[in-house]
Coordinates of C-alpha atoms and ligand atoms in Angstrom, one line a residue:
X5 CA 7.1 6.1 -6.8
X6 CA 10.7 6.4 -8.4
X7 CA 11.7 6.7 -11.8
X8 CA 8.6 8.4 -13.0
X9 CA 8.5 11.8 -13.0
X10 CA 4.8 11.9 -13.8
X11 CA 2.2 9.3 -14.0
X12 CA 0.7 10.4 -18.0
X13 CA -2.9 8.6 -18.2
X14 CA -3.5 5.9 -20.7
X15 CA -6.5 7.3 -22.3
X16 CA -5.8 11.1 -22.9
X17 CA -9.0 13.5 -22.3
X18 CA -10.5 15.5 -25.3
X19 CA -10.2 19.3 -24.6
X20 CA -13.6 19.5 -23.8
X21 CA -13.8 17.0 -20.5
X22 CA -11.2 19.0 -18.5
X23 CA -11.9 22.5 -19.6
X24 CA -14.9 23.1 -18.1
X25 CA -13.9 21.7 -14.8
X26 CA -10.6 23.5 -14.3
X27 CA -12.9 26.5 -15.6
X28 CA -15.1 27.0 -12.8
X29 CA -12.4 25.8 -10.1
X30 CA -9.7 28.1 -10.1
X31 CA -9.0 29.7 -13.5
X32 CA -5.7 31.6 -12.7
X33 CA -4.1 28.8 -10.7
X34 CA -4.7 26.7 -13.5
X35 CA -3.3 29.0 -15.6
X36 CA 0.1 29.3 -13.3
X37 CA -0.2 25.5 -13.1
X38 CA -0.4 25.0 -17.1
X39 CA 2.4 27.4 -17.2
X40 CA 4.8 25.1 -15.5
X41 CA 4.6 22.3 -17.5
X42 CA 3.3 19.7 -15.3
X43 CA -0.5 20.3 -16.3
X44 CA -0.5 18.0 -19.3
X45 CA 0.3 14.8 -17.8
X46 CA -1.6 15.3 -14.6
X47 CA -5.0 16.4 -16.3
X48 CA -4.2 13.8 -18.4
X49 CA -3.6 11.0 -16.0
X50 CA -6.5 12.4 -14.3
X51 CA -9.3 11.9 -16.4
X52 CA -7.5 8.4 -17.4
X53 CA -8.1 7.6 -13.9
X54 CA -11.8 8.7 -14.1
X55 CA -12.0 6.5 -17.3
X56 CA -10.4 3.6 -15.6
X57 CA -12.7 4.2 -12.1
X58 CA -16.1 3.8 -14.0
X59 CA -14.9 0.2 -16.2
X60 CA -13.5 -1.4 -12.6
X61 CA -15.6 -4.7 -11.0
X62 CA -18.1 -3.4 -8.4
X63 CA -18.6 -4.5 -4.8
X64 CA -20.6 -7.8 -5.2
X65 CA -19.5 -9.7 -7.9
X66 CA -16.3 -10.8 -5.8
X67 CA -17.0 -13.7 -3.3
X68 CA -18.3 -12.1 0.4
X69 CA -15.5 -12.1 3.0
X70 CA -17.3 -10.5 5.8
X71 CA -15.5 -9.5 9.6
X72 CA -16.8 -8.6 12.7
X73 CA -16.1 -4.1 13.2
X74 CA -12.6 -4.8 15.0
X75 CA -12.1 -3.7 18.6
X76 CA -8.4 -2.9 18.2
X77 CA -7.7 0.5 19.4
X78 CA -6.9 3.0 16.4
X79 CA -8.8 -0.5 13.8
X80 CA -11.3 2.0 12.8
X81 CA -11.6 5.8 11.6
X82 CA -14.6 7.7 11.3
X83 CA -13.2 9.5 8.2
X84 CA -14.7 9.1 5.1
X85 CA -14.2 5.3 3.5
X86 CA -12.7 6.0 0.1
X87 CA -15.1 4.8 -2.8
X88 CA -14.2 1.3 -4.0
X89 CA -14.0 2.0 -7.3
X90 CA -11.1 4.7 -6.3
X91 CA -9.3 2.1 -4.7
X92 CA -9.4 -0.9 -7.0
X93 CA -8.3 1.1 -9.9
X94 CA -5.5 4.1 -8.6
X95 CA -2.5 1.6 -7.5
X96 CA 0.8 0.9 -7.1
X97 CA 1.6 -2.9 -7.9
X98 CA 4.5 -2.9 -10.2
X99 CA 4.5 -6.4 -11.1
X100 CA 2.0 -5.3 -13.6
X101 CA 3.5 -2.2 -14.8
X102 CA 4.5 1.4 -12.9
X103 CA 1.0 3.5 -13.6
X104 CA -1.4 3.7 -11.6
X105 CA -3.8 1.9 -14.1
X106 CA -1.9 -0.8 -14.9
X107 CA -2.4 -3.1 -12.0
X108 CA -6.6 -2.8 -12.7
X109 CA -5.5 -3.0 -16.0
X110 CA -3.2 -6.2 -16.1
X111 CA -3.6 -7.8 -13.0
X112 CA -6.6 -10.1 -14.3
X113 CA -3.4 -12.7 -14.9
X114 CA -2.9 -13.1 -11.7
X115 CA -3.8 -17.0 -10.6
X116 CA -4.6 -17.2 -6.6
X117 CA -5.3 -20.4 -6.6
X118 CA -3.7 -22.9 -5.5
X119 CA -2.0 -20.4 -2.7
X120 CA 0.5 -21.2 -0.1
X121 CA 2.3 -18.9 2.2
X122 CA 5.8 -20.2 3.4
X123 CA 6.8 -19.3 7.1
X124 CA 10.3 -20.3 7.9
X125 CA 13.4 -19.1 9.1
X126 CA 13.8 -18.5 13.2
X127 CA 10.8 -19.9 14.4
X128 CA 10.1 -23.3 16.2
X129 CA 7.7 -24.6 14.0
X130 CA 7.7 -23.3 10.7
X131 CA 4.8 -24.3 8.1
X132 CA 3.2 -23.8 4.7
X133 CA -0.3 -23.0 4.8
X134 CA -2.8 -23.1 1.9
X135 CA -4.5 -19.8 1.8
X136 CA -7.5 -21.8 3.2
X137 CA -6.0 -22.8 6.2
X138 CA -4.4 -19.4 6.4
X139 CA -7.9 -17.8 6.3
X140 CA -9.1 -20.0 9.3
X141 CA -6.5 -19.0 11.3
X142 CA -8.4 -16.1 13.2
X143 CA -11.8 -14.6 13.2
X144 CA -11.7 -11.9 10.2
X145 CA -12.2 -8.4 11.9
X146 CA -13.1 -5.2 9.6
X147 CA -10.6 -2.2 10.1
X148 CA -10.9 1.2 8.1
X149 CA -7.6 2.0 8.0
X150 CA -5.8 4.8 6.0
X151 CA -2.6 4.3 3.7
X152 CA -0.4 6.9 3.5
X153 CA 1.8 6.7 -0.1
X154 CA 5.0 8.5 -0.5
X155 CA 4.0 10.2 -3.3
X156 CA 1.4 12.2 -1.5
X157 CA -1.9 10.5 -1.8
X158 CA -3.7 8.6 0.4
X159 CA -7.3 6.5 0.6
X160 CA -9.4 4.9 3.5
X161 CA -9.8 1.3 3.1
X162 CA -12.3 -0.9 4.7
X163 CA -9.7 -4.1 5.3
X164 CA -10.9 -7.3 5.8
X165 CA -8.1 -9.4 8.1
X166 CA -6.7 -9.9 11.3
X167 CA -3.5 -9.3 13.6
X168 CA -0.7 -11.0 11.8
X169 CA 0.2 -11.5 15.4
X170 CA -2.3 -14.1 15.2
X171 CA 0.0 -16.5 12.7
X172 CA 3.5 -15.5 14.7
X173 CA 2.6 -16.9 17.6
X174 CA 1.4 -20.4 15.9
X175 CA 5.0 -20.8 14.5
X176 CA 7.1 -19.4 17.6
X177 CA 9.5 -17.2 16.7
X178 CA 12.9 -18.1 18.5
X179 CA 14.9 -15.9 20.6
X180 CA 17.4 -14.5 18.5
X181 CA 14.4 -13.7 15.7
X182 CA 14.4 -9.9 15.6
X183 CA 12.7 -9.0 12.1
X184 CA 10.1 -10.0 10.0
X185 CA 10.4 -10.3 6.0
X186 CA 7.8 -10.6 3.7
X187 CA 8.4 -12.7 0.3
X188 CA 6.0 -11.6 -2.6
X189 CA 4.9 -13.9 -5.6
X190 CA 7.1 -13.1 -8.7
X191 CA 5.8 -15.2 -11.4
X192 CA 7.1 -13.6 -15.0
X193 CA 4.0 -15.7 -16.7
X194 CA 1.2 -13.8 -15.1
X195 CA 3.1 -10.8 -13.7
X196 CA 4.2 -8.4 -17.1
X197 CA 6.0 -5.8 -15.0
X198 CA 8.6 -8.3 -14.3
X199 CA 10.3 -8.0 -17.8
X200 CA 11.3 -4.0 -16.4
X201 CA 13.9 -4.7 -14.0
X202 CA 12.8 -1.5 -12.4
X203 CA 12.9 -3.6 -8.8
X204 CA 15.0 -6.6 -7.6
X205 CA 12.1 -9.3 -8.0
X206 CA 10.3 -10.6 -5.8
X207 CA 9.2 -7.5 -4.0
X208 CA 10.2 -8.0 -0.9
X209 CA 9.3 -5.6 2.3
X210 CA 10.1 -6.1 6.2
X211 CA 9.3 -5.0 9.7
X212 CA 10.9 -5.1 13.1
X213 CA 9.3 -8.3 15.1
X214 CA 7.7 -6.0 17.3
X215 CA 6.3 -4.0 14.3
X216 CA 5.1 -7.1 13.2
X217 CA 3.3 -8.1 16.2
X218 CA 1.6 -4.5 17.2
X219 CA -1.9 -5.6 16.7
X220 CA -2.6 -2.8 14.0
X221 CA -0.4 -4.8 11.4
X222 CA -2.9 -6.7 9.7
X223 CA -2.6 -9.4 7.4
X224 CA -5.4 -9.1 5.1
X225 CA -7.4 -10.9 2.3
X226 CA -10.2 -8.7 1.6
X227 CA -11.6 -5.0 1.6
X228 CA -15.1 -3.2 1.6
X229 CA -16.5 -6.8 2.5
X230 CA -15.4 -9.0 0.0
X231 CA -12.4 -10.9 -1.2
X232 CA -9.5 -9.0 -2.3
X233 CA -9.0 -7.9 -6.1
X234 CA -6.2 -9.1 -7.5
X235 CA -5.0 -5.4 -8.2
X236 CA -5.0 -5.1 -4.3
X237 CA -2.8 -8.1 -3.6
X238 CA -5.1 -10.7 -3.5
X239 CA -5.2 -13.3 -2.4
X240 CA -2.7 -12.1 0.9
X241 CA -1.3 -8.8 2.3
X242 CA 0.0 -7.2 4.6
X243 CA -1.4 -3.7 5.9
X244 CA 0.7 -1.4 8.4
X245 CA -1.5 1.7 8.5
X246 CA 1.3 4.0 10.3
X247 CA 4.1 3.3 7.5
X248 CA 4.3 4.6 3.7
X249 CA 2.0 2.3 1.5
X250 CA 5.2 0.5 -0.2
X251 CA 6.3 -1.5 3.7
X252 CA 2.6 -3.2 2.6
X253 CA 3.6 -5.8 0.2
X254 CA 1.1 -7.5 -1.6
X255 CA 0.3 -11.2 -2.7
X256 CA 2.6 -12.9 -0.2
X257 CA 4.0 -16.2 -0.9
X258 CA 6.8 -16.7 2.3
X259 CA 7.1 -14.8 5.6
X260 CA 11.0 -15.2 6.8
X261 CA 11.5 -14.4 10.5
X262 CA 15.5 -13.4 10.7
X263 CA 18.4 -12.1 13.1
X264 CA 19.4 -9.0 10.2
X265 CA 17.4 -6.5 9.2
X266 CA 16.3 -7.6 5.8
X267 CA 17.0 -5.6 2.7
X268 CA 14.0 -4.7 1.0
X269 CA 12.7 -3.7 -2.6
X270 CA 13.0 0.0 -2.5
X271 CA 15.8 0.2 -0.6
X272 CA 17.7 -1.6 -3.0
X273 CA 16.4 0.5 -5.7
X274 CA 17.5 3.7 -4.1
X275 CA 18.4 3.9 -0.4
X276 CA 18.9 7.5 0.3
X277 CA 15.1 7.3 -0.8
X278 CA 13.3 4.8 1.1
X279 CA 14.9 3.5 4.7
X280 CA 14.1 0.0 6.1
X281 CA 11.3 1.7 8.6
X282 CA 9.7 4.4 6.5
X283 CA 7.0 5.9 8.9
X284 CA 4.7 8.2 8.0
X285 CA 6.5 11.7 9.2
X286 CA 5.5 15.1 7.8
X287 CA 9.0 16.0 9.6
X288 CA 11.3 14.2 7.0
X289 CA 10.7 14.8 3.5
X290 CA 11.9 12.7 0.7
X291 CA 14.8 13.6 -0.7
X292 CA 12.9 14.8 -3.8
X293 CA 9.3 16.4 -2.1
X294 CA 7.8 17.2 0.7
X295 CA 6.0 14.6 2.5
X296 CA 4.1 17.5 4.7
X297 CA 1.3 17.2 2.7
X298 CA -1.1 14.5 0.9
X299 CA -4.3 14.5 -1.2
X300 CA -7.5 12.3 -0.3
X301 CA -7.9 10.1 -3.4
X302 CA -11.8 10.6 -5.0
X303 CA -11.7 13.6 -2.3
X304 CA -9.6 16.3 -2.5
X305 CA -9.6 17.6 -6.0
X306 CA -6.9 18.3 -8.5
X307 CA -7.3 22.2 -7.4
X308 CA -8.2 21.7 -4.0
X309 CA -5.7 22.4 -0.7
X310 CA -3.9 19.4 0.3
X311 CA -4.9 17.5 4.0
X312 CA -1.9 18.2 6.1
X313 CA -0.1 14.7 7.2
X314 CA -0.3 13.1 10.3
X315 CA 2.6 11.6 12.3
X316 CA 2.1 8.3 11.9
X317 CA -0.7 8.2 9.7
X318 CA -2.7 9.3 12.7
X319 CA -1.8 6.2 14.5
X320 CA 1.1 8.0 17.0
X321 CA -1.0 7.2 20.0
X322 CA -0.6 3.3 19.2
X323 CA 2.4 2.7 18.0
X324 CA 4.8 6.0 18.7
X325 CA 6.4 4.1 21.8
X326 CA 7.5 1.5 19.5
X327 CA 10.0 4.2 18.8
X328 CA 11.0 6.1 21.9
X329 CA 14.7 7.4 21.7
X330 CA 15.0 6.7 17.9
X331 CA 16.4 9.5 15.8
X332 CA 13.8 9.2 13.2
X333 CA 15.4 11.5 10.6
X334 CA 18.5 8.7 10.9
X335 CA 15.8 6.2 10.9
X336 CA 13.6 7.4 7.8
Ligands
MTE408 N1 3.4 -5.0 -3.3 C1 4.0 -5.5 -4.4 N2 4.1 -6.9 -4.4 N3 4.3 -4.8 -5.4 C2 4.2 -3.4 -5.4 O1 4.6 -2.7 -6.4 N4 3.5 -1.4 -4.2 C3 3.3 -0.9 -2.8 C4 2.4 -1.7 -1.9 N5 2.6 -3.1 -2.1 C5 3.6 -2.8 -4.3 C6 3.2 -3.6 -3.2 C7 2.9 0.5 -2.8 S1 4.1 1.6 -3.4 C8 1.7 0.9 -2.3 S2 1.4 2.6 -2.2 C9 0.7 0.0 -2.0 O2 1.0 -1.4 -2.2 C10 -0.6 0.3 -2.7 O3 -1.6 -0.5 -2.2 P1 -3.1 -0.4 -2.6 O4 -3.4 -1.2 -3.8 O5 -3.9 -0.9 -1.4 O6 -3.5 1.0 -2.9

């Protein structure tokens, strides 16, 4: 996200891997592309990525965590479900370092268990539950949802979870509680990106109470049927399929129920960037690129037209009252 300018693989590709490709693709575009600079890095980072993809754990050899197809309206997309190995090793998770490789990379360290997950602030009955307990709160429902990242990527993840409506009403929020925020592990043993003090640690996100309770928000702990990879926030996180990928933050220790809206990670960092609600809105670009546009992870190659983005995400039809009247460009 910030501070990089561009995400330079680890392993860098021997003339003859990338040649070919770009060869039979689109030779003067890649000529026009190679003239500006930015070719290097991005071929580069591209056939790390490839490297990274083929050495990352496979479906079945984490523990089955199966859920029923969920019957949430807008809980499941016919588009195409983004290969696993795509989406366990192309992240974000900066507690083990800002590329995109590092968290499949480095986030082996991570220990989930023991787990608890704090919920306190304005509610009537606030509680720590072991991840167990957590687990058993709800029947697990499968959604295929798509995340949307500000940089211009996305993927389409079979999530394995359920409405984290499900755990807000258990703890009764009082009246006056009118946001949500969302407490991630920062532990500077097992997490290596914590010595950068590119972020305020812990990462911390948040959402609007009746954000949190739209029964798309989904607080997950697995994807494409089994348990979550650590990479992918095991062993809890939160997904919000109609915001920018960062409001999802991942391996949650405490979920804080408050009267202010709470600052969060990337606001701190640089709030003419990223605002508190951060919907997906091809209207309102980032400060530094468009956001019009996004590229299908595993999908939509490094020469090939970018998918046009979808207010919302796609999900406008669910949750676009939540934000009737709102000057969204104020709002970003
Ligand atoms: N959560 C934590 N704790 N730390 C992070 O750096 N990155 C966010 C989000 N949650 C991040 C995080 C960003 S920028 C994105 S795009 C998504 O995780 C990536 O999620 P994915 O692993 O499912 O692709």
């Amino acid at each position: 996200m910030l501070i990089k300018t561009n995400d330079d693989g680890f392993i860098h590709p021997v003339p003859g891997e990338i040649t070919p490709r770009a060869a039979y693709q689109n030779r003067r575009e890649l000529l026009r592309f190679m003239a500006s600079g930015a070719a290097g890095g991005t071929l580069a980072a591209w056939a790390g990525r490839q490297a990274l993809a083929q050495q990352v754990q496979r479906p079945g050899k984490l523990a089955p965590l199966p859920g029923t197809r969920s019957a949430v309206a807008g809980a499941v997309t016919m588009e195409k479900v983004t290969d696993y190995k795509d989406a366990a090793s192309y992240n974000n998770f900066y507690e083990f370092g800002t590329d995109k490789a590092d968290p499949a990379r480095n986030a082996h360290t991570l220990k989930t268990t023991p787990w608890t997950v704090e919920v306190d602030g304005l509610v009537k009955k606030p509680a720590k539950y072991a991840i167990e307990d957590l687990l058993k709160l709800s029947a697990q429902e499968e959604r295929i949802y798509r995340l949307r990242c500000v940089e211009g990527w996305s993927m389409v993840i079979p999530w394995v979870g359920y409405s984290l409506a499900r755990l807000i009403e258990k703890v009764e929020p009082l009246g006056n509680a009118k946001y949500v925020e969302f407490i991630t592990q920062a532990d500077r043993a097992t997490m290596p990106g914590l010595r950068a003090s590119v972020l305020d640690w812990p990462y911390a996100e948040g959402l609007r109470l009746d954000e949190a309770m739209h029964p798309l928000t989904l607080l997950a702990f697995g994807m494409y049927g089994e348990v979550l990879p650590n990479q992918n926030g095991a062993p809890v996180r939160l997904v919000v399929p109609w915001k920018y990928g960062f409001k999802s933050g991942k391996s949650i220790v405490r979920i804080r129920f408050t009267e202010q809206e709470p600052r969060t990670a990337w606001n701190k960092a640089a709030a003419n960037e990223y605002g508190f609600y951060s919907n997906v809105n091809p209207n309102v670009d980032h400060p530094r690129w468009s956001q019009a546009t996004e590229r299908r992870i595993g999908e939509d190659g490094l020469f090939a037209k970018k998918r046009k983005t979808l207010m919302f995400n796609g999900y406008e039809a669910q949750v676009g009252q939540l934000y009737a009247g709102m000057d969204l460009k104020k709002n970003y």
